[in-house]
Short mmCIF file of C-alpha atoms and ligand atoms in Angstrom, two decimals:
data_model
loop_
_atom_site.label_atom_id
_atom_site.label_comp_id
_atom_site.label_asym_id
_atom_site.label_seq_id
_atom_site.Cartn_x
_atom_site.Cartn_y
_atom_site.Cartn_z
CA MET A 7 -17.41 24.02 41.63
CA ASN A 8 -14.69 25.13 39.24
CA PRO A 9 -14.75 28.97 39.20
CA LEU A 10 -13.47 28.98 35.59
CA LEU A 11 -16.84 27.57 34.52
CA HIS A 12 -19.45 30.31 34.15
CA LEU A 13 -22.51 28.20 33.51
CA THR A 14 -25.76 29.66 32.21
CA GLU A 15 -28.99 28.29 33.66
CA THR A 16 -29.44 26.11 30.56
CA GLN A 17 -25.89 24.78 30.79
CA GLY A 18 -26.36 23.96 34.49
CA ALA A 19 -29.58 22.07 33.68
CA ILE A 20 -27.92 20.17 30.80
CA LEU A 21 -25.01 19.19 33.06
CA ASP A 22 -27.39 18.01 35.81
CA THR A 23 -29.23 15.89 33.23
CA ALA A 24 -25.96 14.47 31.90
CA ARG A 25 -24.69 13.63 35.39
CA ALA A 26 -27.94 11.89 36.39
CA PHE A 27 -27.92 9.92 33.13
CA CYS A 28 -24.29 8.88 33.60
CA ALA A 29 -24.94 7.75 37.19
CA ALA A 30 -27.98 5.66 36.24
CA GLU A 31 -27.27 4.42 32.72
CA ILE A 32 -23.53 4.47 32.04
CA ALA A 33 -21.17 4.37 35.04
CA PRO A 34 -22.51 1.12 36.58
CA PHE A 35 -22.05 -0.75 33.28
CA ALA A 36 -19.01 0.83 31.60
CA ALA A 37 -16.38 -1.60 32.95
CA GLN A 38 -18.42 -4.63 31.90
CA TRP A 39 -19.15 -3.19 28.44
CA ASP A 40 -15.39 -2.66 28.08
CA ARG A 41 -14.57 -6.26 29.11
CA ASP A 42 -17.19 -7.68 26.74
CA ALA A 43 -16.58 -5.17 23.93
CA HIS A 44 -20.35 -4.71 24.12
CA PHE A 45 -22.08 -1.88 22.31
CA ASP A 46 -25.48 -1.21 23.92
CA PRO A 47 -27.87 -0.09 21.15
CA THR A 48 -30.52 0.98 23.69
CA LEU A 49 -28.29 3.95 24.56
CA VAL A 50 -29.18 5.57 21.25
CA GLY A 51 -32.88 5.92 22.08
CA LYS A 52 -32.10 6.97 25.66
CA LEU A 53 -29.66 9.69 24.57
CA GLY A 54 -32.18 10.76 21.93
CA GLU A 55 -34.92 11.16 24.54
CA LEU A 56 -32.68 13.54 26.49
CA GLY A 57 -32.05 15.55 23.32
CA PHE A 58 -28.34 14.67 23.43
CA LEU A 59 -28.34 13.42 19.83
CA GLY A 60 -29.60 16.67 18.39
CA MET A 61 -27.92 19.19 20.64
CA MET A 62 -27.02 21.68 17.92
CA LEU A 63 -29.78 20.88 15.45
CA PRO A 64 -32.54 23.50 15.13
CA GLU A 65 -35.73 23.00 17.14
CA ALA A 66 -37.62 22.75 13.82
CA TYR A 67 -36.01 19.32 13.46
CA ASP A 68 -36.62 18.40 17.12
CA GLY A 69 -33.06 19.41 18.05
CA LEU A 70 -32.24 21.39 21.20
CA GLY A 71 -30.84 24.30 19.14
CA LEU A 72 -27.98 24.79 21.60
CA ASP A 73 -24.57 26.37 21.08
CA ALA A 74 -21.28 24.48 20.73
CA VAL A 75 -20.09 25.37 24.27
CA THR A 76 -23.14 23.74 25.86
CA TYR A 77 -22.86 20.70 23.61
CA LEU A 78 -19.18 20.25 24.54
CA LEU A 79 -19.95 20.57 28.26
CA ALA A 80 -22.43 17.68 27.97
CA LEU A 81 -19.99 15.66 25.85
CA GLU A 82 -17.21 16.08 28.43
CA GLU A 83 -19.56 14.79 31.12
CA ILE A 84 -20.73 11.74 29.15
CA SER A 85 -17.12 10.94 28.13
CA ALA A 86 -15.93 11.12 31.75
CA ALA A 87 -18.38 8.27 32.48
CA ASP A 88 -17.52 6.28 29.35
CA ALA A 89 -15.56 7.50 26.34
CA SER A 90 -17.24 4.87 24.14
CA VAL A 91 -20.58 6.58 24.69
CA GLY A 92 -18.77 9.89 24.20
CA VAL A 93 -17.58 9.00 20.70
CA LEU A 94 -21.06 7.84 19.73
CA MET A 95 -22.43 11.22 20.79
CA SER A 96 -19.58 13.18 19.22
CA VAL A 97 -19.64 11.55 15.78
CA HIS A 98 -23.45 11.64 15.61
CA ASN A 99 -23.78 15.32 16.61
CA SER A 100 -20.68 16.66 14.86
CA LEU A 101 -20.37 14.81 11.56
CA PRO A 102 -23.44 13.31 9.82
CA SER A 103 -25.91 15.73 11.45
CA GLN A 104 -23.83 18.81 10.67
CA LEU A 105 -23.05 17.66 7.10
CA ILE A 106 -26.76 17.30 6.30
CA LEU A 107 -27.64 20.52 8.13
CA LYS A 108 -24.99 22.58 6.29
CA PHE A 109 -25.01 21.05 2.83
CA GLY A 110 -28.28 19.11 2.52
CA THR A 111 -31.37 20.06 0.50
CA ASP A 112 -34.61 20.85 2.33
CA ALA A 113 -35.87 17.36 1.42
CA GLN A 114 -32.72 15.69 2.80
CA LYS A 115 -32.96 17.72 6.02
CA ALA A 116 -36.67 16.89 6.38
CA GLU A 117 -36.00 13.17 5.86
CA PHE A 118 -32.99 12.69 8.13
CA LEU A 119 -32.51 15.43 10.73
CA GLY A 120 -35.62 14.71 12.83
CA PRO A 121 -34.87 10.98 13.19
CA LEU A 122 -31.21 11.81 13.98
CA ALA A 123 -32.17 14.38 16.63
CA ARG A 124 -34.73 12.08 18.26
CA GLY A 125 -32.30 9.14 18.36
CA GLU A 126 -34.51 7.03 16.08
CA ILE A 127 -31.44 6.44 13.95
CA LEU A 128 -27.73 6.66 14.69
CA GLY A 129 -25.41 8.56 12.35
CA ALA A 130 -21.97 7.50 11.09
CA PHE A 131 -19.23 9.08 8.98
CA ALA A 132 -17.23 7.14 6.38
CA LEU A 133 -14.18 8.97 5.03
CA SER A 134 -11.19 6.66 5.74
CA GLU A 135 -10.31 3.52 3.83
CA PRO A 136 -7.82 0.72 4.55
CA ASP A 137 -5.19 2.52 2.40
CA ALA A 138 -6.42 6.11 2.88
CA GLY A 139 -6.14 7.28 6.49
CA SER A 140 -4.28 10.56 7.06
CA ASP A 141 -4.09 10.95 3.27
CA ALA A 142 -7.87 10.93 3.02
CA ALA A 143 -7.95 12.40 -0.51
CA SER A 144 -6.26 9.24 -1.86
CA MET A 145 -9.49 7.26 -1.30
CA ARG A 146 -10.47 4.73 -3.94
CA ALA A 147 -14.18 4.05 -3.30
CA GLN A 148 -15.77 4.85 -6.63
CA ALA A 149 -19.16 6.31 -7.46
CA VAL A 150 -20.24 5.98 -11.08
CA ARG A 151 -23.32 7.66 -12.50
CA ASP A 152 -26.11 5.24 -13.37
CA GLY A 153 -29.13 6.98 -14.90
CA ASP A 154 -30.43 9.34 -12.23
CA GLY A 155 -28.48 7.56 -9.49
CA TRP A 156 -25.04 6.22 -8.68
CA ILE A 157 -23.35 2.83 -8.32
CA LEU A 158 -20.84 2.73 -5.45
CA ASN A 159 -18.02 0.22 -4.99
CA GLY A 160 -15.32 0.24 -2.33
CA THR A 161 -14.44 -0.36 1.31
CA LYS A 162 -14.52 2.26 4.05
CA ALA A 163 -12.59 1.64 7.27
CA TRP A 164 -12.61 2.59 10.97
CA ILE A 165 -16.28 3.51 10.96
CA SER A 166 -17.52 4.19 14.49
CA ALA A 167 -20.95 2.57 15.00
CA GLY A 168 -21.08 1.76 11.27
CA GLY A 169 -22.86 -1.53 11.93
CA HIS A 170 -25.63 0.15 13.94
CA ALA A 171 -26.04 3.33 11.94
CA GLY A 172 -29.30 4.24 10.22
CA VAL A 173 -27.56 6.86 8.11
CA ILE A 174 -23.94 7.00 6.96
CA LEU A 175 -22.34 10.03 5.35
CA ALA A 176 -19.81 8.44 2.99
CA MET A 177 -17.27 9.99 0.67
CA ALA A 178 -16.46 8.34 -2.70
CA ARG A 179 -14.69 9.36 -5.89
CA THR A 180 -16.95 10.86 -8.54
CA ASP A 181 -14.11 11.51 -11.00
CA THR A 182 -13.03 8.81 -13.44
CA PRO A 183 -9.90 6.64 -13.18
CA ASP A 184 -8.47 8.23 -16.34
CA ALA A 185 -9.15 11.81 -15.16
CA ARG A 186 -8.37 11.91 -11.45
CA ARG A 187 -8.94 15.29 -9.79
CA GLY A 188 -7.54 14.60 -6.33
CA SER A 189 -9.55 16.18 -3.56
CA LYS A 190 -11.75 17.88 -6.22
CA GLY A 191 -13.10 14.58 -7.51
CA ILE A 192 -14.89 13.35 -4.39
CA GLY A 193 -18.61 13.39 -3.58
CA ALA A 194 -20.51 12.87 -0.32
CA PHE A 195 -23.45 10.47 -0.21
CA ILE A 196 -26.21 9.92 2.34
CA LEU A 197 -26.38 6.14 2.67
CA THR A 198 -28.81 3.92 4.53
CA PRO A 199 -28.14 0.27 5.38
CA ASP A 200 -31.16 -0.91 3.36
CA LEU A 201 -29.46 -0.04 0.05
CA PRO A 202 -28.79 -3.22 -1.94
CA GLY A 203 -25.04 -3.92 -1.93
CA PHE A 204 -24.40 -2.31 1.48
CA LYS A 205 -22.52 -4.70 3.77
CA VAL A 206 -20.97 -4.44 7.21
CA GLY A 207 -17.45 -5.91 7.04
CA LYS A 208 -14.69 -6.67 9.54
CA LYS A 209 -15.24 -5.63 13.17
CA GLU A 210 -12.05 -4.34 14.80
CA ASN A 211 -10.84 -5.80 18.12
CA LYS A 212 -9.50 -2.67 19.79
CA MET A 213 -7.18 -1.82 22.71
CA GLY A 214 -9.60 0.76 24.10
CA LEU A 215 -12.99 2.31 23.43
CA ARG A 216 -14.11 -1.29 23.30
CA ALA A 217 -17.80 -0.54 23.80
CA SER A 218 -17.78 1.55 20.65
CA GLU A 219 -18.09 -0.77 17.70
CA THR A 220 -15.67 0.00 14.85
CA VAL A 221 -16.24 -1.71 11.51
CA GLN A 222 -15.45 -1.68 7.84
CA LEU A 223 -18.29 -0.95 5.42
CA VAL A 224 -18.29 -2.61 2.03
CA PHE A 225 -20.12 -1.16 -0.98
CA ASP A 226 -20.68 -3.92 -3.51
CA ASN A 227 -22.32 -2.49 -6.62
CA MET A 228 -24.52 -0.51 -4.25
CA ARG A 229 -27.16 1.51 -6.10
CA VAL A 230 -27.68 4.91 -4.53
CA PRO A 231 -30.60 7.10 -5.69
CA GLY A 232 -29.63 10.51 -7.06
CA CYS A 233 -31.49 12.24 -4.21
CA ARG A 234 -28.87 10.83 -1.81
CA LEU A 235 -25.99 12.88 -3.24
CA LEU A 236 -25.07 15.68 -0.83
CA GLY A 237 -24.48 19.01 -2.58
CA ASP A 238 -21.90 19.26 -5.36
CA PRO A 239 -20.51 15.88 -6.52
CA ALA A 240 -16.98 17.36 -6.61
CA GLN A 241 -17.00 19.02 -3.19
CA GLY A 242 -17.42 16.09 -0.81
CA PHE A 243 -13.83 16.30 0.46
CA ALA A 244 -14.14 19.99 1.33
CA TYR A 245 -17.48 19.28 3.05
CA ALA A 246 -15.82 16.49 5.06
CA LEU A 247 -12.83 18.58 6.15
CA GLN A 248 -14.99 21.57 7.03
CA THR A 249 -17.22 19.34 9.14
CA LEU A 250 -14.22 17.69 10.78
CA GLU A 251 -13.46 21.05 12.41
CA HIS A 252 -16.64 20.42 14.39
CA GLY A 253 -15.69 16.79 14.98
CA ARG A 254 -12.25 17.68 16.29
CA LEU A 255 -13.78 19.95 18.93
CA GLY A 256 -15.96 17.03 19.97
CA ILE A 257 -12.99 14.67 20.27
CA ALA A 258 -11.17 17.35 22.28
CA ALA A 259 -14.10 17.42 24.73
CA GLN A 260 -14.15 13.62 24.82
CA ALA A 261 -10.43 13.57 25.68
CA LEU A 262 -11.02 16.24 28.33
CA GLY A 263 -13.67 14.02 29.94
CA ILE A 264 -11.24 11.09 30.02
CA ALA A 265 -8.48 13.26 31.53
CA ARG A 266 -10.80 14.73 34.15
CA ALA A 267 -12.03 11.31 35.23
CA ALA A 268 -8.43 10.06 35.58
CA PHE A 269 -7.47 13.14 37.60
CA GLU A 270 -10.46 12.75 39.94
CA HIS A 271 -9.66 9.09 40.56
CA ALA A 272 -5.97 9.88 41.16
CA ALA A 273 -6.71 12.76 43.57
CA ALA A 274 -9.17 10.64 45.59
CA TYR A 275 -6.73 7.73 45.73
CA ALA A 276 -3.82 9.99 46.75
CA ALA A 277 -5.88 11.33 49.67
CA GLU A 278 -6.68 7.88 51.01
CA ARG A 279 -3.75 5.56 50.12
CA GLN A 280 -1.34 5.29 53.05
CA GLN A 281 2.39 4.64 52.63
CA PHE A 282 5.22 5.52 55.01
CA GLY A 283 2.56 6.28 57.65
CA ARG A 284 0.64 8.95 55.77
CA PRO A 285 -1.55 9.51 52.69
CA ILE A 286 0.65 9.54 49.57
CA GLY A 287 -0.95 12.87 48.60
CA GLU A 288 1.10 14.45 51.39
CA PHE A 289 4.29 13.73 49.42
CA GLN A 290 5.34 16.49 47.08
CA GLY A 291 6.13 14.01 44.30
CA ILE A 292 2.44 13.11 44.15
CA GLN A 293 1.20 16.67 44.76
CA PHE A 294 3.26 17.94 41.81
CA LYS A 295 1.71 15.30 39.56
CA LEU A 296 -1.80 16.32 40.65
CA ALA A 297 -0.90 20.00 40.17
CA ASP A 298 0.33 19.42 36.62
CA MET A 299 -2.71 17.29 35.80
CA ALA A 300 -5.15 19.94 37.05
CA THR A 301 -3.30 22.73 35.26
CA ARG A 302 -3.27 20.96 31.89
CA ILE A 303 -6.93 19.94 32.21
CA ASN A 304 -8.04 23.50 32.94
CA ALA A 305 -5.87 24.85 30.11
CA ALA A 306 -7.44 22.33 27.71
CA ARG A 307 -10.98 23.23 28.79
CA SER A 308 -10.29 26.96 28.52
CA LEU A 309 -8.94 26.52 24.97
CA ILE A 310 -11.90 24.33 23.97
CA HIS A 311 -14.50 26.72 25.37
CA ALA A 312 -12.85 29.81 23.87
CA THR A 313 -12.70 28.11 20.46
CA ALA A 314 -16.29 26.87 20.70
CA ALA A 315 -17.47 30.36 21.73
CA ALA A 316 -15.69 31.82 18.67
CA LYS A 317 -17.37 29.18 16.50
CA ASP A 318 -20.72 30.10 18.04
CA ARG A 319 -20.03 33.70 16.99
CA GLY A 320 -19.65 32.45 13.40
CA LEU A 321 -15.88 32.86 13.18
CA PRO A 322 -13.67 30.40 11.24
CA VAL A 323 -11.84 28.27 13.81
CA GLY A 324 -10.24 25.45 11.78
CA GLU A 325 -6.70 25.67 13.14
CA TYR A 326 -7.98 26.41 16.66
CA ALA A 327 -10.16 23.29 16.58
CA SER A 328 -6.98 21.41 15.63
CA MET A 329 -5.14 23.03 18.57
CA CYS A 330 -7.97 21.92 20.88
CA LYS A 331 -7.79 18.35 19.63
CA LEU A 332 -3.99 18.26 19.74
CA PHE A 333 -3.70 19.72 23.23
CA ALA A 334 -6.66 17.96 24.86
CA THR A 335 -5.83 14.52 23.47
CA GLU A 336 -2.15 14.73 24.40
CA THR A 337 -3.29 15.97 27.82
CA ALA A 338 -5.57 12.93 28.16
CA MET A 339 -2.72 10.56 27.29
CA TRP A 340 -0.34 12.29 29.71
CA VAL A 341 -2.86 12.61 32.56
CA THR A 342 -3.98 8.98 32.32
CA THR A 343 -0.33 7.86 32.35
CA GLN A 344 0.30 9.92 35.49
CA ALA A 345 -2.90 8.58 37.08
CA ILE A 346 -1.66 5.01 36.69
CA GLN A 347 1.62 6.07 38.30
CA VAL A 348 -0.25 7.52 41.31
CA PHE A 349 -2.12 4.23 41.71
CA GLY A 350 1.13 2.26 41.38
CA GLY A 351 0.69 -1.48 40.80
CA TYR A 352 -3.07 -1.23 41.44
CA GLY A 353 -3.37 1.20 38.54
CA TYR A 354 -1.98 -1.45 36.24
CA THR A 355 -4.81 -3.86 37.09
CA THR A 356 -8.37 -4.02 35.86
CA ASP A 357 -9.56 -3.70 39.49
CA TYR A 358 -9.20 0.08 39.19
CA PRO A 359 -10.61 2.36 36.50
CA VAL A 360 -7.46 4.19 35.39
CA GLU A 361 -6.08 1.53 33.05
CA LYS A 362 -9.32 1.71 31.01
CA LEU A 363 -9.03 5.49 30.84
CA PHE A 364 -5.42 5.12 29.64
CA ARG A 365 -6.49 2.69 26.89
CA ASP A 366 -9.44 4.89 25.92
CA ALA A 367 -7.25 8.01 25.77
CA LYS A 368 -4.87 6.61 23.17
CA VAL A 369 -7.27 6.60 20.23
CA THR A 370 -8.11 10.27 20.72
CA GLU A 371 -4.58 11.06 19.47
CA ILE A 372 -5.33 9.03 16.33
CA TYR A 373 -8.89 9.34 15.01
CA GLU A 374 -10.46 12.41 13.40
CA GLY A 375 -6.91 13.32 12.36
CA THR A 376 -3.78 12.21 14.19
CA SER A 377 -1.76 14.62 16.34
CA GLU A 378 0.63 14.87 13.37
CA ILE A 379 -2.23 15.92 11.06
CA GLN A 380 -3.38 18.54 13.59
CA ARG A 381 0.18 19.92 13.63
CA ILE A 382 0.10 20.10 9.82
CA VAL A 383 -3.16 22.09 9.91
CA ILE A 384 -1.83 24.42 12.65
CA GLY A 385 1.60 24.75 11.00
CA ARG A 386 0.12 25.62 7.58
CA ALA A 387 -2.07 28.29 9.21
CA ALA A 388 0.96 29.68 11.08
CA LEU A 389 2.81 30.11 7.77
CA LYS A 390 -0.17 32.15 6.55
CA GLY A 391 0.11 34.41 9.58
CA ARG A 392 -2.70 32.85 11.62
CA GLY A 393 -2.66 31.16 14.98
N1 LIG B 11 -12.69 23.38 5.13
C1 LIG B 11 -12.97 23.47 3.80
N2 LIG B 11 -12.12 23.08 2.85
C2 LIG B 11 -10.93 22.58 3.24
C3 LIG B 11 -10.57 22.45 4.58
C4 LIG B 11 -11.50 22.87 5.55
N3 LIG B 11 -11.23 22.77 6.85
N4 LIG B 11 -9.32 21.91 4.65
C5 LIG B 11 -8.93 21.74 3.39
N5 LIG B 11 -9.92 22.12 2.55
C6 LIG B 11 -9.87 22.12 1.09
C7 LIG B 11 -8.63 22.89 0.67
O1 LIG B 11 -8.90 24.28 0.59
C8 LIG B 11 -8.29 22.28 -0.67
O2 LIG B 11 -9.03 22.91 -1.69
P1 LIG B 11 -8.27 23.93 -2.70
O3 LIG B 11 -7.34 23.05 -3.49
O4 LIG B 11 -9.38 24.53 -3.49
O5 LIG B 11 -7.53 24.91 -1.85
C9 LIG B 11 -8.78 20.85 -0.55
O6 LIG B 11 -9.70 20.80 0.56
C10 LIG B 11 -7.64 19.89 -0.27
O7 LIG B 11 -6.96 20.37 0.87
P2 LIG B 11 -5.42 20.10 1.09
O8 LIG B 11 -4.66 20.47 -0.16
O9 LIG B 11 -5.01 20.73 2.36
O10 LIG B 11 -5.44 18.50 1.18
P3 LIG B 11 -4.34 17.49 1.59
O11 LIG B 11 -4.50 16.30 0.73
O12 LIG B 11 -3.00 18.14 1.70
O13 LIG B 11 -4.84 17.01 3.05
C11 LIG B 11 -5.12 17.05 5.37
C12 LIG B 11 -5.08 17.84 4.07
C13 LIG B 11 -5.16 18.11 6.45
C14 LIG B 11 -3.93 16.17 5.57
C15 LIG B 11 -6.41 16.20 5.37
O14 LIG B 11 -6.34 15.16 4.42
C16 LIG B 11 -6.74 15.63 6.71
O15 LIG B 11 -7.29 16.31 7.55
N6 LIG B 11 -6.44 14.31 6.91
C17 LIG B 11 -6.89 13.59 8.09
C18 LIG B 11 -8.15 12.85 7.80
C19 LIG B 11 -8.99 12.68 9.01
O16 LIG B 11 -9.08 13.54 9.88
N7 LIG B 11 -9.66 11.56 9.08
C20 LIG B 11 -10.55 11.33 10.13
C21 LIG B 11 -11.44 10.21 9.82
S1 LIG B 11 -13.02 10.41 10.54
C22 LIG B 11 -13.00 9.63 12.02
O17 LIG B 11 -11.98 9.30 12.56
C23 LIG B 11 -14.37 9.53 12.59
C24 LIG B 11 -14.62 8.53 13.61
O18 LIG B 11 -15.28 7.57 13.35
C25 LIG B 11 -14.18 8.82 15.00
#
């Protein structure tokens, strides 16, 4: 047991549950899901039964009402077994659920939070567009008032689980083309796939995270009832960025799970693989790699848990969440690269798990804000004397 982890009784029980679930329901299938790019929709109900899809939602909505540290511990564990399941859990818990919890009306919370927490529906988040990635405020999806509702047109891109989601939190412009207001002219809408004009578009064929389905969503004259607008029609961008602070902590924990799995595989292999008449782990060149991997992984976890604990105390942690994502995801990329090196030629084959971890790690440096975007957030805060 890692002495840096001071687990409460609840955290220990959650981790035991996560480990048992991973052993029975994820680890035996993850390699095949990856080969087939297969998303298993039954996971949603199973994760919901464990409470893992409502970890931070209040008990009044059938959530577990847990803190961010406990949620991130569970997410690390699930992601170590399969990062595709990790991203499902992270997006669902961190983005749509938190957006509705923080900014929704009582009626919106009553309608959506229970089903989200119980895993009856999966949640998705639709901010990016084909031409609006890092520059999210340049989105073009347009919402036009229509009586007491809205008509939405546009295409959202890179939507994790968008084709399986029962609720999608989507951002669209509410300003007019002749009076653009930048980030101040964007609203957030609670969409469901039954709305007329809602279509699932292109499915991406990805390098990694292949068991997580990533699609475009097309809004074709989609009529959205007025009760589906979230909060102020001009504040959707601020809601999205504020909620992404939560999301970035989740992706940091996902990356940590990937890194830890790669380290554990590399350490076990180094202890058993014989070359020059002894286990390769007896060579300093390999020991130094394992030492650097372990050090970076523990540094990443310590930063994540300290930031999550500050968030649990109600403190603003925006730039620290960005530091967590930046450091943990670059750690995952570095550790998985080193793990392949420890395995040598075998690591480069699909017979061993480290090449999948390497492919899965890469996207963590890209989605929910690239490493460059995290550096912008951290750098801007530094200029204001924070950090
Ligand atoms: N909380 C609340 N408001 C915030 C905020 C936050 N964390 N960050 C910014 N805002 C507000 C600002 O205060 C500003 O309002 P004011 O003008 O009143 O001050 C407004 O939002 C615009 O902010 P900026 O001027 O900083 O906006 P910008 O255009 O310069 O962009 C950015 C800032 C950091 C680059 C931002 O666009 C960004 O984070 N881009 C990356 C987008 C991203 O992370 N996409 C992820 C897609 S989701 C995904 O990947 C999910 C998945 O499926 C895995």
